[in-house]
Coordinates of C-alpha atoms in Angstrom, one line a residue:
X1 CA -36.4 10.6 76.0
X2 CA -35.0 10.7 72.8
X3 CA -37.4 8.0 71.4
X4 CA -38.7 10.3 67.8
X5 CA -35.3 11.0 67.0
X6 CA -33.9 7.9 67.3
X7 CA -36.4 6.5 65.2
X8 CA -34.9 8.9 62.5
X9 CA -31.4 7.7 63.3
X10 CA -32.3 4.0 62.8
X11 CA -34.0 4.9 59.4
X12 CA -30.6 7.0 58.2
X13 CA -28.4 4.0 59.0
X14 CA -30.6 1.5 57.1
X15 CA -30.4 3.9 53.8
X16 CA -26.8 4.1 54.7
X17 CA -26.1 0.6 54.9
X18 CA -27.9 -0.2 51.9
X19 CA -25.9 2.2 50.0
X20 CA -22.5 0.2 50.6
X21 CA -24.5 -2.8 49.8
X22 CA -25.2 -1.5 46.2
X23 CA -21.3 -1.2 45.6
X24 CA -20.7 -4.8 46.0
X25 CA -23.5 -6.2 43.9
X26 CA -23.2 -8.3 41.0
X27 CA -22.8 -7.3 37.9
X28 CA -26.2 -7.1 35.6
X29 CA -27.2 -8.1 33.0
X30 CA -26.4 -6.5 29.4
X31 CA -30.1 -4.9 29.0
X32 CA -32.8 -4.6 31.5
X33 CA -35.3 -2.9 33.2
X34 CA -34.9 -2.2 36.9
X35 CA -37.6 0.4 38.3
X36 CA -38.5 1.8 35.0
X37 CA -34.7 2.2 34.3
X38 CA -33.1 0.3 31.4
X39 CA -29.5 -0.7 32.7
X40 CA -27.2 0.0 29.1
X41 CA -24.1 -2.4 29.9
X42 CA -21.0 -1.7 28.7
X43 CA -20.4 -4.3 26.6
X44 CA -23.3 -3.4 24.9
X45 CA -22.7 0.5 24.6
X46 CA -19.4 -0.3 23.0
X47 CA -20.7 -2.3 20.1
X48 CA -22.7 0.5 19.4
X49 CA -19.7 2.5 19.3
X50 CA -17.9 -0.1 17.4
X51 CA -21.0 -1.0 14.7
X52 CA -22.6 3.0 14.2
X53 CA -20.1 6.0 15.2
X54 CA -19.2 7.9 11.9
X55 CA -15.3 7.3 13.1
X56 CA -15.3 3.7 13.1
X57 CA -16.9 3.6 9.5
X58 CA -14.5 5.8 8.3
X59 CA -11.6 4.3 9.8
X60 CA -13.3 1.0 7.2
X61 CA -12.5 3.1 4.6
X62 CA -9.2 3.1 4.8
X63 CA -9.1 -0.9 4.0
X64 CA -11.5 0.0 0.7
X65 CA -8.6 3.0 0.0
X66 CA -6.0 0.0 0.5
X67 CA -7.7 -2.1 -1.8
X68 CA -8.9 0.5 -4.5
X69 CA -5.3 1.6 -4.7
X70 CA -3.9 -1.9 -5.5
X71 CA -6.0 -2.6 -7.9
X72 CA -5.2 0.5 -9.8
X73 CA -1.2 -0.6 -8.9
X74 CA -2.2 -3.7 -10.8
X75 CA -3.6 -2.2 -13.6
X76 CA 0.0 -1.3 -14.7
X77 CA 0.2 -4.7 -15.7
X78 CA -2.9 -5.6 -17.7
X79 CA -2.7 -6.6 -21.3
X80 CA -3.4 -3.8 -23.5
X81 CA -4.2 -3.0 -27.4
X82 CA -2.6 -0.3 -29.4
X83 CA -3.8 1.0 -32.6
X84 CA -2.4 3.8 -35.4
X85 CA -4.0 4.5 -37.9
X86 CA -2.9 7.5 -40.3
X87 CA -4.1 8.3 -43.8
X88 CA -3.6 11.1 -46.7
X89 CA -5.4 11.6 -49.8
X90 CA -4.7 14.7 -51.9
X91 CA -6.3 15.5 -55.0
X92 CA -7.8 12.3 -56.2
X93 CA -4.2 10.7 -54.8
X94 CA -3.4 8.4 -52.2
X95 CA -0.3 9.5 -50.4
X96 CA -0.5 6.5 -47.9
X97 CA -2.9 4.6 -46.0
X98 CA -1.2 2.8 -43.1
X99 CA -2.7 0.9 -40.2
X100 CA -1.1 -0.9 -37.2
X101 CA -2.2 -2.5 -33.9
X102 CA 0.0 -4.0 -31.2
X103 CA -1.2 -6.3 -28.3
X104 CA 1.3 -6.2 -25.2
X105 CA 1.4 -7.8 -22.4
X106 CA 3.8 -6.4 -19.5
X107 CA 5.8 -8.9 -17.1
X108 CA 7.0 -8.5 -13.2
X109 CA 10.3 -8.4 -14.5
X110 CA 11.5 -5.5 -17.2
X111 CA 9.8 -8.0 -19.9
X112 CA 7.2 -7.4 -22.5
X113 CA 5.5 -9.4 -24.8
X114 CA 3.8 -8.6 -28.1
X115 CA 1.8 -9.4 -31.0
X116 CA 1.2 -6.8 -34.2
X117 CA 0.0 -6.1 -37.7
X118 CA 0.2 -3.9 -40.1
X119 CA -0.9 -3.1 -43.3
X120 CA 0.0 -0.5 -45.5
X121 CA -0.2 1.5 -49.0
X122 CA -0.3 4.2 -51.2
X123 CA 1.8 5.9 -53.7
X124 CA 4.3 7.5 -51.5
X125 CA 4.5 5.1 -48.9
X126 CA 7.7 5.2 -47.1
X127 CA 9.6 2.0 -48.4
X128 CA 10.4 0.7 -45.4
X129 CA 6.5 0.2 -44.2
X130 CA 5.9 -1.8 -47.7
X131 CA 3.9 -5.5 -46.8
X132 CA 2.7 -7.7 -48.6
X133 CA -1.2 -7.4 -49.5
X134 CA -2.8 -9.1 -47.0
X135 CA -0.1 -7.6 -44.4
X136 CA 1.8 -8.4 -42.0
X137 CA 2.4 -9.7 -38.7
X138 CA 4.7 -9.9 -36.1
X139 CA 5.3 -11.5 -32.2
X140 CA 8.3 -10.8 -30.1
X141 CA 9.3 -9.1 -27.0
X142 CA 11.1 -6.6 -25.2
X143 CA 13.7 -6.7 -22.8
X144 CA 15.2 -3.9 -20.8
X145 CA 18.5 -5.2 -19.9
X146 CA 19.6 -1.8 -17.7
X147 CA 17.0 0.3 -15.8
X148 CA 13.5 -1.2 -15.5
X149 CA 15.0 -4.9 -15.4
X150 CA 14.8 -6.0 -11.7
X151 CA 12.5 -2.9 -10.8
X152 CA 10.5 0.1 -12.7
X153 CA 7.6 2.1 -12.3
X154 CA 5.0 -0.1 -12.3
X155 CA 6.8 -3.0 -10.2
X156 CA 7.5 -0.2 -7.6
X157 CA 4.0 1.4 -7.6
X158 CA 2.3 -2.2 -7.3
X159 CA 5.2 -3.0 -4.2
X160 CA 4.1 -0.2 -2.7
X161 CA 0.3 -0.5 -3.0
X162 CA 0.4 -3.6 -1.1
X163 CA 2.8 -2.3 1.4
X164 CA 0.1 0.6 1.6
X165 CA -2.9 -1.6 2.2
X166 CA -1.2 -3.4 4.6
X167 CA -0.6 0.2 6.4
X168 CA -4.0 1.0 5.9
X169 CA -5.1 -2.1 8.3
X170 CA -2.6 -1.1 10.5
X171 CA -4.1 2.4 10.8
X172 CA -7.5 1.6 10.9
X173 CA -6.7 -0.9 13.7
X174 CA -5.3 2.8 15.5
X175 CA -8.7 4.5 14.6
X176 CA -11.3 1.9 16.0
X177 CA -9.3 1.9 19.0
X178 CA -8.8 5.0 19.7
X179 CA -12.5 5.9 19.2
X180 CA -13.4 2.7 21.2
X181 CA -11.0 4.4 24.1
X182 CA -12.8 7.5 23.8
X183 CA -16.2 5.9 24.4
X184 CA -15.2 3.9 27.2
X185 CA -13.8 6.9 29.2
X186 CA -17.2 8.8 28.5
X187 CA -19.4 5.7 29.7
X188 CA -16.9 5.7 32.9
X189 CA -17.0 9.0 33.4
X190 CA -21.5 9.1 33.1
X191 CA -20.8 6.0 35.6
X192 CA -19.1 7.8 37.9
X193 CA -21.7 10.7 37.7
X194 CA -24.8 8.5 38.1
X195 CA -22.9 6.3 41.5
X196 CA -22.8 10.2 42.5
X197 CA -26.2 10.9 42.4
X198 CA -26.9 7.9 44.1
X199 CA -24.7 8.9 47.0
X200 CA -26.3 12.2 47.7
X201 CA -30.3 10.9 47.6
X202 CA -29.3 8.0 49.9
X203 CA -27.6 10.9 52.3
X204 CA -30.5 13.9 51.7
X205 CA -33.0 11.0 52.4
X206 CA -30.9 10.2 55.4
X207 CA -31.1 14.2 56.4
X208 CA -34.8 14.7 55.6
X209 CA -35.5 12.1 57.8
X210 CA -32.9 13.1 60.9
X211 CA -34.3 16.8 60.3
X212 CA -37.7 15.6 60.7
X213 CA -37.0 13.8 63.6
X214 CA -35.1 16.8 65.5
X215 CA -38.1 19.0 64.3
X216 CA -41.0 16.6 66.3
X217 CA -38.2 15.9 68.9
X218 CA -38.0 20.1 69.4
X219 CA -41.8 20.4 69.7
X220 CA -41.7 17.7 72.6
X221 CA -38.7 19.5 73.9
X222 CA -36.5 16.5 73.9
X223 CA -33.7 18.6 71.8
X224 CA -33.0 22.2 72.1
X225 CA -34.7 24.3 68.9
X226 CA -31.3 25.4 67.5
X227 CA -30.5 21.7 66.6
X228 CA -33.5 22.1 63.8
X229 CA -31.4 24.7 62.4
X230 CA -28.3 22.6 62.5
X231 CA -30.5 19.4 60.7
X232 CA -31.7 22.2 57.9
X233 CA -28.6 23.4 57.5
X234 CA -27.1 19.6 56.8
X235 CA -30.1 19.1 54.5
X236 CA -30.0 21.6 52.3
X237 CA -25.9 21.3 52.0
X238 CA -27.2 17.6 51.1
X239 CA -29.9 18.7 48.8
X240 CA -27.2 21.6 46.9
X241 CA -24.5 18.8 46.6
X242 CA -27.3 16.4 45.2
X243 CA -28.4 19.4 42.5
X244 CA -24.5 19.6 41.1
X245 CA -24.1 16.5 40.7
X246 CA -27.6 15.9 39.0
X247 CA -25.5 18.5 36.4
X248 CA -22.7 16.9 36.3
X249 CA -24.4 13.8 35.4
X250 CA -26.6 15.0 32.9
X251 CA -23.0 16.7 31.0
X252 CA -21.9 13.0 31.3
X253 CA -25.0 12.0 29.8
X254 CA -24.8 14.5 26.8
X255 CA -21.1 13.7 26.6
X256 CA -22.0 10.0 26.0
X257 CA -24.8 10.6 23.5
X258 CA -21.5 11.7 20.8
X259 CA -20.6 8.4 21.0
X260 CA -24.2 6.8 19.8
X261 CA -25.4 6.5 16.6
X262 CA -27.7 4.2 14.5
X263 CA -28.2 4.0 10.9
X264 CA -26.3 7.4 10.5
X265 CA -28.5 9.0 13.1
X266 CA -27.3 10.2 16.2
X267 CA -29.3 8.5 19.4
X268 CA -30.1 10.7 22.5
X269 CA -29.6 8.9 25.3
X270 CA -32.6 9.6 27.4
X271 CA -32.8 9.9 31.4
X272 CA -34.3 6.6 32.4
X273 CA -31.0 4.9 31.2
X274 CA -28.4 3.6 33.5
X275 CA -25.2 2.3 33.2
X276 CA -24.4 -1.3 34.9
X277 CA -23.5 -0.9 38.6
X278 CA -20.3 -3.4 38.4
X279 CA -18.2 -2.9 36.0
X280 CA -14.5 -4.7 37.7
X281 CA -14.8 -7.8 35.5
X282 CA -16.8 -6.4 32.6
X283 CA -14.0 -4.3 31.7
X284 CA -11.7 -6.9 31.3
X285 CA -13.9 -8.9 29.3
X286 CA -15.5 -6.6 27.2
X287 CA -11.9 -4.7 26.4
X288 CA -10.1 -8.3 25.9
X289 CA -8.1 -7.6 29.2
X290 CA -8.0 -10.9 30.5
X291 CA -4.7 -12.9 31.0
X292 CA -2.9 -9.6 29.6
X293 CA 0.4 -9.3 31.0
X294 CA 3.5 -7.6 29.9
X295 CA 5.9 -10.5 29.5
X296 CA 4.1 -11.1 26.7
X297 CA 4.1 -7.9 25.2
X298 CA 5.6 -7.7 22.0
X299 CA 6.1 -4.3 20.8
X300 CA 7.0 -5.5 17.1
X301 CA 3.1 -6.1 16.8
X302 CA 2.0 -3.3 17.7
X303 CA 0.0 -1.6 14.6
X304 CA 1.4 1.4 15.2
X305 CA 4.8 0.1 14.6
X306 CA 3.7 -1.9 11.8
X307 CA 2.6 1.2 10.3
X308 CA 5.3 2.8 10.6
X309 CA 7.5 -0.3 9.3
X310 CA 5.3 -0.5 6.3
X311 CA 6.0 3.4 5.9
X312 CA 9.8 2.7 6.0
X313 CA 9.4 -0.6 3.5
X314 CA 7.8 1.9 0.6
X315 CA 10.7 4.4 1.3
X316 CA 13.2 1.8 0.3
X317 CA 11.3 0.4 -2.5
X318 CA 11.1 4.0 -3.9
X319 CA 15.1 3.9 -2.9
X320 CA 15.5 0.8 -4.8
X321 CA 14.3 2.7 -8.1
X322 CA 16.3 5.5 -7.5
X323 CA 19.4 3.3 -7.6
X324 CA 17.9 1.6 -10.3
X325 CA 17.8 5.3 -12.1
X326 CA 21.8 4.7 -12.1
X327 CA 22.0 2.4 -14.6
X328 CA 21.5 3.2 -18.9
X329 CA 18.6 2.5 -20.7
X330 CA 18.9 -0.1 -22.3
X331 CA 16.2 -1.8 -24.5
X332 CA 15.9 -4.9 -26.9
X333 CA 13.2 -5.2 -28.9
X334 CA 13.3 -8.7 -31.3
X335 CA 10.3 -9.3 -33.6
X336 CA 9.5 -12.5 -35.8
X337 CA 7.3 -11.1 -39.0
X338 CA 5.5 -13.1 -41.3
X339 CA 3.0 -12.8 -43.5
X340 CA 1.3 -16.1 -43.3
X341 CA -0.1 -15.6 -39.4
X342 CA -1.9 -18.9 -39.7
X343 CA 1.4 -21.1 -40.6
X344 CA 3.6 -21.6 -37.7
X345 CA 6.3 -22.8 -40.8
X346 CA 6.5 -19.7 -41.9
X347 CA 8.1 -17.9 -38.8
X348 CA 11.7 -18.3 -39.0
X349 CA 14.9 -16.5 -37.9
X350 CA 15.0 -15.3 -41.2
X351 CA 12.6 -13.0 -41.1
X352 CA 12.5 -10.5 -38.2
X353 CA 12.9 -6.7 -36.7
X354 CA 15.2 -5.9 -34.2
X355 CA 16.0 -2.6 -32.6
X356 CA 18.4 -1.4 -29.7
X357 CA 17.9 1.5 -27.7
X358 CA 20.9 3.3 -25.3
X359 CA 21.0 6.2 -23.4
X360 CA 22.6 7.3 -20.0
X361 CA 23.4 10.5 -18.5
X362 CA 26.6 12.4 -18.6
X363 CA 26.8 13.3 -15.0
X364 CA 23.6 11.2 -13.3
X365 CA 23.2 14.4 -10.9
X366 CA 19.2 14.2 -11.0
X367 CA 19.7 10.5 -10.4
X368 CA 22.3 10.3 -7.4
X369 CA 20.2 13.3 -5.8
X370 CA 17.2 11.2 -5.7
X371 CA 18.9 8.7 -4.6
X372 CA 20.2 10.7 -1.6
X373 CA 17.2 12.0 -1.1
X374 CA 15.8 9.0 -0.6
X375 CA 18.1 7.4 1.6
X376 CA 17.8 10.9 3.7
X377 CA 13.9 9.8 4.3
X378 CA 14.8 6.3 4.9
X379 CA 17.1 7.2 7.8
X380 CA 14.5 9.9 9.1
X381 CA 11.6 7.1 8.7
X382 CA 13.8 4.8 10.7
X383 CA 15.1 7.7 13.9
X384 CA 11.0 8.1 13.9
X385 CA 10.6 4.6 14.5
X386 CA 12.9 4.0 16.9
X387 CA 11.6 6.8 19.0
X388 CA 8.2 5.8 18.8
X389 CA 9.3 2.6 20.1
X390 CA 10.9 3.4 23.1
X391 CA 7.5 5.5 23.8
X392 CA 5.6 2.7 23.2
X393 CA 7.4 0.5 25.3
X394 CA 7.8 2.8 28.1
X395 CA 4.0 3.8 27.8
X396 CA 2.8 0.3 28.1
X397 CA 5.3 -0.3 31.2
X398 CA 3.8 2.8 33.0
X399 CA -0.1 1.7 32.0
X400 CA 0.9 -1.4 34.1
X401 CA 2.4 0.3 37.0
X402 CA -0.4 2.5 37.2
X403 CA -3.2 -0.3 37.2
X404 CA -1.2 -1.9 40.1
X405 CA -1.4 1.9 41.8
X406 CA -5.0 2.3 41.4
X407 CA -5.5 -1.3 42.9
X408 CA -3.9 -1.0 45.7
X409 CA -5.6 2.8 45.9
X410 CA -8.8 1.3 45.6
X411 CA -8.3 -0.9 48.4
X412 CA -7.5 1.9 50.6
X413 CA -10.4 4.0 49.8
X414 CA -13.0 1.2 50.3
X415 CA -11.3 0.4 53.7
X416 CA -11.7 3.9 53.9
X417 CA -15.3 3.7 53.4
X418 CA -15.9 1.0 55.4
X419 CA -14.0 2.9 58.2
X420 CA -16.0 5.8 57.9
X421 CA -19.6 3.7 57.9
X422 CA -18.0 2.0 61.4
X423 CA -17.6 5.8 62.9
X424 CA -21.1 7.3 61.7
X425 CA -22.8 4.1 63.5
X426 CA -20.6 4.3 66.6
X427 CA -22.0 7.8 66.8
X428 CA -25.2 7.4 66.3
X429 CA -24.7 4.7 68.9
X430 CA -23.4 6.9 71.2
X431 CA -26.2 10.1 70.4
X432 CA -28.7 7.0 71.4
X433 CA -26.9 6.6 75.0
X434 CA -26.4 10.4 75.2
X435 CA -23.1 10.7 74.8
X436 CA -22.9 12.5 71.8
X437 CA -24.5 15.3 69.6
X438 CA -25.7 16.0 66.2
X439 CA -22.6 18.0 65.3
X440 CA -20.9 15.0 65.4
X441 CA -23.1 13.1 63.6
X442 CA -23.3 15.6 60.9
X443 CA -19.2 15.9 60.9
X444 CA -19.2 12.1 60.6
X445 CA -21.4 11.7 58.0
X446 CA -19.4 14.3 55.9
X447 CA -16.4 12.2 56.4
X448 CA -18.9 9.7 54.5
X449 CA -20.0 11.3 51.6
X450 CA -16.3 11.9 51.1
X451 CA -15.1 9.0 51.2
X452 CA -17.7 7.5 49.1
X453 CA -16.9 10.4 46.7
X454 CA -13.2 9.6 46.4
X455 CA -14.0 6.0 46.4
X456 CA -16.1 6.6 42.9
X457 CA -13.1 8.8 41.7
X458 CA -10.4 5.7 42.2
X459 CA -12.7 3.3 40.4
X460 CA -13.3 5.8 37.6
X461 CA -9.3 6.3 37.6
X462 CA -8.5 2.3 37.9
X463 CA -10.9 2.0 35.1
X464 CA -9.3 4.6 32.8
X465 CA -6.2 3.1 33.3
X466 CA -7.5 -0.1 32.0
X467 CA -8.8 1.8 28.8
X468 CA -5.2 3.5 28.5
X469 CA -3.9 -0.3 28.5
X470 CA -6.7 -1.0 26.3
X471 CA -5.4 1.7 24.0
X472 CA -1.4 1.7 24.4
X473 CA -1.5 -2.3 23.3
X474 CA -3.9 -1.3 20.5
X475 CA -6.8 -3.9 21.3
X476 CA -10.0 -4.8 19.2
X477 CA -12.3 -6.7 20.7
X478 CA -13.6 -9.1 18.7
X479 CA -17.0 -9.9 21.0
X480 CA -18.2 -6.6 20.3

């Protein structure tokens, strides 16, 4: 009696069964082609991300900023040369005609070495900068004995350039993760969109072919004509939910495109690509999930702690020099002179210049302001960094909880699912024996589509949860 439209019926079940067979395939491989469709894996996607996106290159540039700024730290220590010359000739006379040079080299410690000459004349030469003829020359050093002895300037500047590239890792760890997270919540997202698409052809297929199966079972006056209404009906709601989320996939789409890039260019991604259909393990893999547990968790290496530990380092080297800034100035210079610089005999005690410099403020208020000052930052730097570790901690705690959620959410829904596939069959079961109506069928089916729906929504959500784990523990993947 009802012979066409079961035919249908059969046909709708087949395209539905073979849509919850697609959910429990195997995951594919990184690139191929599958129906004119190129299948871009994620692994794959994110060393795109990783290799090309303007973000991750500049987040290299911190390391070269690191490294340009500690070499110009240690240029406060390279030997340099010193010369002063200064000459005066006034009608037809020579006042003086005096030329000196100086090599120095600087030390760690508030020590400098040097090596001079000097040679001098002219009619009113001061009489203290007579030498002999051929000149004369010097080698001694300089020793700061107060401030500058254990720390100065340039011992702080080249402390904290190394403390600052060492920040600089840490930060550019934080960037190419957090661009990385990004990315993968895009590509889960476009996932998401495209398993939604699927849903709704497999179902409008399903309703094209039940509508025309009520239509030719109409005409033989098998069904009454209003149930050709009720089948249109179902297949245009299946057709308008297929249309949105063709849109929403193609936003998911565009959205993804930010996040590829080559050579500086940014890549459309065109229509025929498709992301991989299981993505449970890859995850894990590809975001160096695997064996991650937090009993391991150490929250002392995270980089963003590190950064802010390498932060709170250069605040108390800059404290250090502000306490230094207590002490006088105090500076002994000792040179041997000779005038023979080839004869080593000729360099005795005998023969020498010596100097001492003091000085010291009255009332050190500049000095023991800094000072504060700086121990003010310090303990700032240091409520900061207890409060972003508690965060930290407590963020990473919560990541876990909610990946356990999602699990056992996941489970739920596909039971769901499967529950829902058992019903629609049942009634089409029962249509066949008469017992039933398309209503029903139409009403079960909905109950389908929706828990298919919400089944794509917990796997998105378990997924992003395992990019927020990704990103609270500060992961780089080193396969990429």
């Amino acid at each position: 009696m009802r012979f066409t439209l079961l035919i249908g019926f059969l046909l709708v079940m087949q395209v539905d069964a073979s849509s919850l067979s697609r959910k429990r395939t195997h995951q594919q491989p990184p690139t191929q082609i599958i129906q004119d469709t190129t299948v871009l894996s994620f692994s794959e996607y994110l060393g795109y991300v990783k290799r090309h996106h303007p973000v991750a290159k500049q987040a290299e540039l911190l390391l070269d900023e690191g490294q340009a700024n500690l070499l110009r730290a240690r240029g406060g220590f390279d030997p340099k040369i010193e010369v002063d010359y200064r000459r005066k000739d006034f009608k037809g006379t020579e006042y003086y005609d005096e030329l000196s040079g100086v090599f120095k080299i600087p030390t760690w410690y508030g020590v400098e070495f040097k090596a001079g000459a000097e040679r001098n004349q002219g009619e009113f030469l001061d009489p203290s900068l007579t030498v002999p003829e051929d000149g004369l020359y010097s080698a001694g050093v300089q020793v700061n004995l107060g401030q500058g002895l254990w720390i100065n300037e340039r011992m702080a500047t080249l402390r904290k350039a190394r403390l600052f590239e060492q920040q600089n890792a840490a930060q550019r760890d934080l960037a190419v993760n957090e661009i990385l997270y990004e990315a993968s919540t895009a590509y889960f997202e476009w996932w998401r969109a495209t398993k939604e698409v699927e849903v709704y052809i497999d179902i409008l297929d399903a309703a094209i072919i039940r509508e025309r199966g009520v239509i030719i079972s109409a005409r033989a006056g098998d069904v009454a004509a209003i149930d050709t209404v009720e089948a249109g009906v179902a297949t245009q709601n299946r057709l308008l939910g297929l249309e949105q989320a063709r849109v929403n996939e193609i936003k998911s789409r565009l959205q993804l495109s930010n996040y590829l890039w080559l050579d500086g260019v940014p890549v459309k991604l065109q229509p025929t690509v498709i992301p991989q259909q299981d993505l449970n393990i890859s995850i894990d893999v590809t975001l160096g999930l695997l064996g991650t547990n937090l009993s391991e968790f150490n929250i002392e290496n995270h980089p963003k702690i590190q950064a802010l530990n390498f932060k709170l380092d250069q605040l108390d080297v800059d404290r250090q020099l502000k306490a230094n800034k207590l002490l006088p100035k105090i500076a002994v210079d000792y040179n041997f002179i000779t005038a023979d610089y080839d004869q080593f005999n000729t360099i005795t005690q005998e023969n020498y210049k010596a100097g001492l410099t003091f000085a010291y403020p009255i009332f050190t208020r500049k000095e023991r302001g800094d000072l504060r000052l700086a121990k003010i930052k310090i303990a700032d730097a240091r409520y900061g960094l207890q409060s972003e570790t508690l965060m930290l901690r407590n963020k990473v705690v919560s990541v876990f909880a909610e990946l356990d959620g999602y699990n056992r959410q996941l489970d739920i829904a596909t039971s769901l699912t499967d529950g829902t596939a058992t019903l629609l069959n049942g009634e089409v079961r029962k249509f066949e024996l008469g017992d039933s109506s398309l209503f029903l069928i139409n009403t079960r089916e909905v109950k389908f589509i929706e828990a298919q729906l919400k089944q794509l929504e917990v796997q998105k959500k378990l997924f992003e949860a395992k990019a927020a784990l990704f990103r609270s523990l500060v992961i780089l993947p080193e396969n990429l």
